[in-house]
Short mmCIF file of C-alpha atoms in Angstrom, two decimals:
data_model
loop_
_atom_site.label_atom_id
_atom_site.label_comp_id
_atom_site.label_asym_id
_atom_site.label_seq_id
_atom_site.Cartn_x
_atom_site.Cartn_y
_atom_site.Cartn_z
CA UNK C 16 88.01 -95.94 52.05
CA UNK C 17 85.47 -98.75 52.14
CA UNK C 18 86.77 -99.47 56.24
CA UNK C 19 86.10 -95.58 56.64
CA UNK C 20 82.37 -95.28 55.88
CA UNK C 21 81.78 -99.18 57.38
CA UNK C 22 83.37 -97.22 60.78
CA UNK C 23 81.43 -93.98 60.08
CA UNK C 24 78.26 -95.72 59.77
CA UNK C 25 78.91 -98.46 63.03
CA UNK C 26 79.68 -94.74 65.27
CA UNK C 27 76.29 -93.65 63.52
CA UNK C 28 74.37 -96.63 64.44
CA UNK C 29 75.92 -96.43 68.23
CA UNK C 30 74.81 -92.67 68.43
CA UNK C 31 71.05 -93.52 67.58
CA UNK C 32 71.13 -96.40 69.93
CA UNK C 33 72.60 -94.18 72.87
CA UNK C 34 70.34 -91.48 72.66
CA UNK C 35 67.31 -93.87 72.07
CA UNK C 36 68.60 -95.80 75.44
CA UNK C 37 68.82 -91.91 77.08
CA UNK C 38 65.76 -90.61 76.03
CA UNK C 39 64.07 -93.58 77.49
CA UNK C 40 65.90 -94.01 80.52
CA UNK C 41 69.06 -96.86 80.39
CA UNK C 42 66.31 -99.83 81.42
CA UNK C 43 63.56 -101.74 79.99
CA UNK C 44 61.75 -101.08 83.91
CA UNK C 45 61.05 -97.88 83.89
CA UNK C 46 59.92 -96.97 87.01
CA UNK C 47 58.01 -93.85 88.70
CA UNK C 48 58.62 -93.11 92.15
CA UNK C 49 56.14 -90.10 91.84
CA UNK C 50 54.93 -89.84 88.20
CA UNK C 51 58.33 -89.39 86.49
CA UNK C 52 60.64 -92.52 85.37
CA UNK C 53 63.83 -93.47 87.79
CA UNK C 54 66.44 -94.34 85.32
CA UNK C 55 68.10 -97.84 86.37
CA UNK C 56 70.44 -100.72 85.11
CA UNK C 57 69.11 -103.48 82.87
CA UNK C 58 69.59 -104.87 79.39
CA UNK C 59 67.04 -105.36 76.74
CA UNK C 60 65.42 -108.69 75.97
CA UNK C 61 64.79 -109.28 72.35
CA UNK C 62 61.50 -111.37 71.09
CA UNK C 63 62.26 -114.85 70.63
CA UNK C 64 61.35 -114.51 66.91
CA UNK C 65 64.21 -112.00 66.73
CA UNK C 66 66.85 -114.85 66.72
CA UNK C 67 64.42 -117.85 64.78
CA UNK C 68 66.65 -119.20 62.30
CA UNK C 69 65.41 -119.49 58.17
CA UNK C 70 64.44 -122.90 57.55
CA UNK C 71 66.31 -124.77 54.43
CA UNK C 72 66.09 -123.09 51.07
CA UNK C 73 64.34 -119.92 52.73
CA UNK C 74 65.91 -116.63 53.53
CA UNK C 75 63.97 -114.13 55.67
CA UNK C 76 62.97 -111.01 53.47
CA UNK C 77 62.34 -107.33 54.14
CA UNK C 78 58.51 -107.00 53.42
CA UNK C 79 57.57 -109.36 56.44
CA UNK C 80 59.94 -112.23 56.51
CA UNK C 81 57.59 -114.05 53.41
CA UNK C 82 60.19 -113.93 50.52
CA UNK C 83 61.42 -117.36 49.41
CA UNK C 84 65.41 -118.50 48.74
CA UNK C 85 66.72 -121.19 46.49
CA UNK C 86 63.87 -123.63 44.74
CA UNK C 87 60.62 -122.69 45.40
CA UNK C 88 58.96 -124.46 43.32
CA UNK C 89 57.77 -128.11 43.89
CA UNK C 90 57.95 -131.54 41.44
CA UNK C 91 55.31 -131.47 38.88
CA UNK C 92 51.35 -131.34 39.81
CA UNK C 93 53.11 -129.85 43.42
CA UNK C 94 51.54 -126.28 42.91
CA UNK C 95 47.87 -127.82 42.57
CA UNK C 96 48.19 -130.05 45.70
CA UNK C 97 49.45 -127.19 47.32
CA UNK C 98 46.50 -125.36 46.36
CA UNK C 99 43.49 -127.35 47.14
CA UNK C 100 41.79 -128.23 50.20
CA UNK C 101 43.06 -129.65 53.00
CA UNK C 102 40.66 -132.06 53.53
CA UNK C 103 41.53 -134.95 56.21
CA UNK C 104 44.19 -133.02 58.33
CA UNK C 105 46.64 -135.14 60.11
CA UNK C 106 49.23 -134.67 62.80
CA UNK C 107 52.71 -135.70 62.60
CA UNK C 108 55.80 -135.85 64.52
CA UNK C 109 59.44 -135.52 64.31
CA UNK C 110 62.26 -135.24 66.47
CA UNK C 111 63.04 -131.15 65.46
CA UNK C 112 59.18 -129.81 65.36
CA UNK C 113 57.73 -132.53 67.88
CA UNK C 114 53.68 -132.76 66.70
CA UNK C 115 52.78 -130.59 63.90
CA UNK C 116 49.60 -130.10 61.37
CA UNK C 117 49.58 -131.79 57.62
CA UNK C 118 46.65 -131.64 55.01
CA UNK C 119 45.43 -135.43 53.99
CA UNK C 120 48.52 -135.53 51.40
CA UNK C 121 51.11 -135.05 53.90
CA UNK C 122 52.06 -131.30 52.94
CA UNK C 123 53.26 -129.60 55.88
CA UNK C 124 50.69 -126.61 57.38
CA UNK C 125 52.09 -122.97 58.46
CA UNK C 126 50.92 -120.18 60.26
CA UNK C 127 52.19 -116.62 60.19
CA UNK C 128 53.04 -114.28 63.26
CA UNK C 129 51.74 -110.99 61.47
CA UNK C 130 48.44 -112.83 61.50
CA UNK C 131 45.89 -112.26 63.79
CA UNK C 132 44.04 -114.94 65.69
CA UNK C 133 41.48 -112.27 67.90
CA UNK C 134 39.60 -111.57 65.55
CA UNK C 135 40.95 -113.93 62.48
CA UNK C 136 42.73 -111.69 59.65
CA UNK C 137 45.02 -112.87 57.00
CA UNK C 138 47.83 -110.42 56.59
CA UNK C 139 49.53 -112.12 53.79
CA UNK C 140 48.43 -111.05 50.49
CA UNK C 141 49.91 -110.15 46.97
CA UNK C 142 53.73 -111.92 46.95
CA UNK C 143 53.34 -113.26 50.06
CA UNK C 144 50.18 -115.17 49.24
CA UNK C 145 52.06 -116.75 46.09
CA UNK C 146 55.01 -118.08 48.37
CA UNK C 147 52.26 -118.80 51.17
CA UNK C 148 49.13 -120.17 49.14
CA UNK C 149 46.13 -120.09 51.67
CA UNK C 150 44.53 -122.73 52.31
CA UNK C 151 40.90 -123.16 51.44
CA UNK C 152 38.35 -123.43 54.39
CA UNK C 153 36.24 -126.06 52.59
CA UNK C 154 36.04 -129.66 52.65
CA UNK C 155 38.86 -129.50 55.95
CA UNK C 156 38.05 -132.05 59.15
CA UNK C 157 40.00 -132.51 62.31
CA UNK C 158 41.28 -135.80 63.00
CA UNK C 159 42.78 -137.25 66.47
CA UNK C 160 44.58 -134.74 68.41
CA UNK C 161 42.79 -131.86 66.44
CA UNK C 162 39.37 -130.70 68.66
CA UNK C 163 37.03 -130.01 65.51
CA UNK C 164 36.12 -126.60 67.38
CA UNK C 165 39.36 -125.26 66.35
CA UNK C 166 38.72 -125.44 62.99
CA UNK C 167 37.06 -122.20 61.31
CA UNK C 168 37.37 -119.76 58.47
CA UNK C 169 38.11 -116.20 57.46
CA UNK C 170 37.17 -114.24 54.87
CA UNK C 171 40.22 -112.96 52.78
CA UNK C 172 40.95 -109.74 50.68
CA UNK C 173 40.16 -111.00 47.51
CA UNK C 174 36.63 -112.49 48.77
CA UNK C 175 38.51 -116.18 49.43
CA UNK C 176 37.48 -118.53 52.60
CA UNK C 177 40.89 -119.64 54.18
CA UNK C 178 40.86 -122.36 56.68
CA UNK C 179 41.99 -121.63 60.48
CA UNK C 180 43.36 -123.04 62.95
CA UNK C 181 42.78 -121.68 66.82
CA UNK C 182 41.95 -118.29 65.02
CA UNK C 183 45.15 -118.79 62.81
CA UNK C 184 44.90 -118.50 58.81
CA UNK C 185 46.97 -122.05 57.60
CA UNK C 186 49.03 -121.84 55.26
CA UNK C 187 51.50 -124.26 52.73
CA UNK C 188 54.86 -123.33 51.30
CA UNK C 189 55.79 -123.09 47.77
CA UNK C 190 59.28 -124.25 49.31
CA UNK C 191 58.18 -127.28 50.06
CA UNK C 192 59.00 -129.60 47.60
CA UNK C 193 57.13 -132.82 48.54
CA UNK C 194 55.33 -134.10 51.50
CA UNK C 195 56.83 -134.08 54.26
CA UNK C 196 58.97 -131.26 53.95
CA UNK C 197 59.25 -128.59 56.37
CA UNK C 198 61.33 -125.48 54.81
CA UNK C 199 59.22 -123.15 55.72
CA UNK C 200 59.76 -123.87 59.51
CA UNK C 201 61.39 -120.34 61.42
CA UNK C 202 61.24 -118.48 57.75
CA UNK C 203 61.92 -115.13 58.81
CA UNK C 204 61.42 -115.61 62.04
CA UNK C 205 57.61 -114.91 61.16
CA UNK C 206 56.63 -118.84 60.00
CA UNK C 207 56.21 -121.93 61.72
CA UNK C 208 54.62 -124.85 61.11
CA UNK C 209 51.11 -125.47 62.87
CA UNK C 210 50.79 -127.58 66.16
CA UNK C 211 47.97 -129.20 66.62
CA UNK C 212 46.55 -126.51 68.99
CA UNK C 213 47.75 -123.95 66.86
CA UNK C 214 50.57 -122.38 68.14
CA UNK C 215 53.93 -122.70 66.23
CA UNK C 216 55.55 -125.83 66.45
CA UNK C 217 58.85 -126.26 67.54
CA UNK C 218 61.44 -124.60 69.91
CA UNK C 219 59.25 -121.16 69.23
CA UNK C 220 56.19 -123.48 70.92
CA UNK C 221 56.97 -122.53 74.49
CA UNK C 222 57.42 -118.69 73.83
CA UNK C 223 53.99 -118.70 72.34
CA UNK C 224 52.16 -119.83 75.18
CA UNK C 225 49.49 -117.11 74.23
CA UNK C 226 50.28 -113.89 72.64
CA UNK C 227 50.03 -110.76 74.77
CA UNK C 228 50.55 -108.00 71.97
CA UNK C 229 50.03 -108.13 68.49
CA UNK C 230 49.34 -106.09 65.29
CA UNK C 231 46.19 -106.32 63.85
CA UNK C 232 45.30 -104.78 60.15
CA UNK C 233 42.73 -102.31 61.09
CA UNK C 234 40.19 -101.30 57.94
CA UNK C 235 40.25 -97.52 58.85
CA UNK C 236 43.45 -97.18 60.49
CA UNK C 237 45.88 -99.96 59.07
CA UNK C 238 48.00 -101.54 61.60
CA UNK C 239 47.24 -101.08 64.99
CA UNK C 240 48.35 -103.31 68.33
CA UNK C 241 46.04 -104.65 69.93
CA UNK C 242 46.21 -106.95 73.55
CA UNK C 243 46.22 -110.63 73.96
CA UNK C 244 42.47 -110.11 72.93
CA UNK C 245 42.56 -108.45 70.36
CA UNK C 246 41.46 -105.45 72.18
CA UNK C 247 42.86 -102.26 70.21
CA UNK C 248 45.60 -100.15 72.21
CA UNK C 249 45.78 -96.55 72.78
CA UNK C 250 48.61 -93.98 73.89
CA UNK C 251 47.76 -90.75 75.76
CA UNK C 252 49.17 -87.14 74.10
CA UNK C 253 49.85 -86.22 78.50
CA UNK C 254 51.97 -88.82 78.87
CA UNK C 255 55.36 -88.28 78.26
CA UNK C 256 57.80 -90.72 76.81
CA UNK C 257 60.97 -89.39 77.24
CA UNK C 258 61.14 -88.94 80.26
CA UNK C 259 58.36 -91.89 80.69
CA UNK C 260 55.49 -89.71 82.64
CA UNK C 261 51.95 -91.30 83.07
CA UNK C 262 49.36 -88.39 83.05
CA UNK C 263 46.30 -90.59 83.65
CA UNK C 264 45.92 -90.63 86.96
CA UNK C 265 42.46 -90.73 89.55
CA UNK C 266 38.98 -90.71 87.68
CA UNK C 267 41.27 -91.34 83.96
CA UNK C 268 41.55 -94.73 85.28
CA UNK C 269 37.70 -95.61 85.13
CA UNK C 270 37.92 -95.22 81.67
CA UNK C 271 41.35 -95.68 80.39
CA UNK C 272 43.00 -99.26 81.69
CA UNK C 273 46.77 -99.67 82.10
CA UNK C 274 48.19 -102.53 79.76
CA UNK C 275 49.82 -105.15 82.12
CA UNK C 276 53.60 -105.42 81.41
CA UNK C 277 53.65 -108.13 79.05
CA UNK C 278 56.87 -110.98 78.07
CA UNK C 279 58.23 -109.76 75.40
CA UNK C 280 58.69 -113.17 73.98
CA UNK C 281 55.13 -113.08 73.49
CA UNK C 282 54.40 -110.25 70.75
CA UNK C 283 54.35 -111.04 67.17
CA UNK C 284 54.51 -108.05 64.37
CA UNK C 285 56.17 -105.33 66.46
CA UNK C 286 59.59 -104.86 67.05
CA UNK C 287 60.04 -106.50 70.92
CA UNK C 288 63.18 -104.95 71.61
CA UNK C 289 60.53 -101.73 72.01
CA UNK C 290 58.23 -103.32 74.69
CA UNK C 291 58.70 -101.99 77.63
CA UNK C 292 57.11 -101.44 81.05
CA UNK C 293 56.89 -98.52 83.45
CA UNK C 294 56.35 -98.55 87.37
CA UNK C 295 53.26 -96.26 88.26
CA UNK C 296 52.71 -94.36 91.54
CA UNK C 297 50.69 -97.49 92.82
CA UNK C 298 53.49 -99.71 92.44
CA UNK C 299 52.26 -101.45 89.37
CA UNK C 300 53.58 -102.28 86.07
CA UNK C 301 52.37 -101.37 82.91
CA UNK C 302 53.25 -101.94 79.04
CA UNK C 303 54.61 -99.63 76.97
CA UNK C 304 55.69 -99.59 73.01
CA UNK C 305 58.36 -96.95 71.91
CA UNK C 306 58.15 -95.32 75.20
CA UNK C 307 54.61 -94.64 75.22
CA UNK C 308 52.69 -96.06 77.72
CA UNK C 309 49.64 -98.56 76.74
CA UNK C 310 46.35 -98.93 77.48
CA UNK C 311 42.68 -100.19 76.65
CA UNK C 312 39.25 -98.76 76.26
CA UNK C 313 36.41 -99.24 78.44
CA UNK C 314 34.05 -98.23 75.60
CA UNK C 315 35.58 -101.26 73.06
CA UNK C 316 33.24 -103.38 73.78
CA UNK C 317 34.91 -106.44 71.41
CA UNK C 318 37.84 -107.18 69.72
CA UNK C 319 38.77 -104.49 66.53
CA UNK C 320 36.64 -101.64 68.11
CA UNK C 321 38.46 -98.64 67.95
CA UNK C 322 36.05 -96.08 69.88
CA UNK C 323 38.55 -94.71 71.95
CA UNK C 324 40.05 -93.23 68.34
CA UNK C 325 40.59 -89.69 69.20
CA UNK C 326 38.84 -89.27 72.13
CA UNK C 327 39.04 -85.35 73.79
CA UNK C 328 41.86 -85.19 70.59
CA UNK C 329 43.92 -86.67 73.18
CA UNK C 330 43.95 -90.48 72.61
CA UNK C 331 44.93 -92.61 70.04
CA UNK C 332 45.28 -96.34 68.74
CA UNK C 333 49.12 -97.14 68.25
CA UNK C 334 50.71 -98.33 65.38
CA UNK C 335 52.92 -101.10 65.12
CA UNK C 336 55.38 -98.48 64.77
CA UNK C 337 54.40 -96.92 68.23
CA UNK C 338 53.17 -93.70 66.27
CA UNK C 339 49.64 -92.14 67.06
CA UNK C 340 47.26 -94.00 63.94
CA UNK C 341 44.95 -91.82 62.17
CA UNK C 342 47.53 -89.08 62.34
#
């Protein structure tokens, strides 16, 4: 009985994925000889933080890859080092992580992918911020192989100043046990510890050359992708994703600017295995999330504007679920 429904539910799982793969078109090019998409072979190419191993004692969790495995808790006095400022950073280097961030005690510095660096937002709260305690924005200085400008500081739900990195929120891990430690490296696939220019440290380094879509927690709408930017994103109610269709066309253009295709190992808090890009009439490629093609507003003039909200009731910022926000 148990082989039954483990067979039942395998054939369900291969339906869903068929007729999401149809309605799409069977490749992550979709391309438009006119306006319509020209179904053609391919395979998908999953984010590299779809395969990041959990680092030791860590399993990745279902609210966001946060939740902590095994001891999480630290030798005594641990939690209030963990706590404080960082004060005299320092960069160290192993043979796994190559150069990555410490605080002036030696405790290992994070950063999380469902962050946002463009503008800085903190997206770890509640739980999360008990397995992830921030760290505090004052009394931190760079030190050699740190440029000082990096450093900076967002404001936090709760009222809080957290220290950043390169527009990154830092972090510690109550996983950690002592200096030194690194557990929380690849936790989730969403943590990494900090290089010194802030991108994750490690293997995940190269694939983060600079992020090209992201989620970012919008005050009025909630989460929304936005560009490499941090320019908010918007999908079109005459396009058409299945088939893919583009209806902005001529004069739409002026306003309304196609998303480049992007790499898909460069998008953290969406599901990558949902980026995709479409061919246009002119020959050029552009992003799309779920099927729904992507683009920007002329009339955001700075990163987290959201002006093209609802525009003509025909456009709308996308959720990191590719659904129209607001709705």
């Amino acid at each position: 009985m148990v082989m039954e429904k483990r067979h039942i539910a395998f054939a369900g799982v291969s339906v869903a994925m068929v007729l999401l793969t149809a309605a799409c078109g069977s490749s992550k090019d979709n391309s438009a000889g006119s306006a319509n998409v020209q179904p053609a072979g391919g395979s998908q190419t999953v984010g590299a933080g779809a395969s990041a191993s959990a680092g030791a004692g860590a399993v990745a969790g279902a609210t966001g890859g946060y939740e902590a495995g095994g001891d999480t808790g630290a030798a005594a006095g641990g939690e209030a080092e963990r706590t404080g400022p960082a004060k005299q950073l320092a960069v160290k280097e192993d043979a796994k992580l190559g150069k990555f961030v410490t605080d002036s005690k030696g405790w290992t510095l994070y950063r999380f992918d469902e962050d946002t660096p463009k503008p800085a937002k903190s997206n770890c709260n509640d739980d999360c911020a008990t397995k992830w305690p921030a760290v505090p924005a004052d009394d931190a200085a760079a030190t050699t192989g740190i440029e000082s400008s990096k450093l900076g500081s967002v404001t936090r739900s709760d009222g809080t100043k957290q220290l950043t990195l390169a527009g990154w929120p830092v972090y510690r891990f109550a996983g950690d046990a002592k200096p030194g430690d690194t557990k929380g490296q690849g936790v989730g696939g969403t943590w990494n510890a900090l290089a010194p220019d802030g991108k994750p440290a490690g293997k995940t380094a190269a694939a983060d050359d600079s992020l090209q879509l992201m989620v970012n927690n919008n005050a009025e709408l909630g989460k929304i992708i936005v560009d490499g930017k941090g320019m908010t994103v918007y999908r079109f109610n005459k396009d058409s994703a299945w088939p893919m269709k583009t209806g902005c066309l001529g004069a739409c253009l002026d306003t309304w600017k196609p998303v480049k295709a992007v790499d898909t190992t460069k998008v953290a808090g969406l599901d990558a295995a949902k980026v995709t890009s479409f061919k246009r009439p002119d020959g050029t490629k552009q992003a799309a999330f779920d099927c729904w093609l992507l683009y920007t507003f002329t009339g955001d003039k700075k990163p987290g504007d959201i002006n093209g909200q609802g525009v003509k009731g025909t456009w709308f910022a996308v959720t990191d679920k590719g659904k129209k926000a607001g709705q």
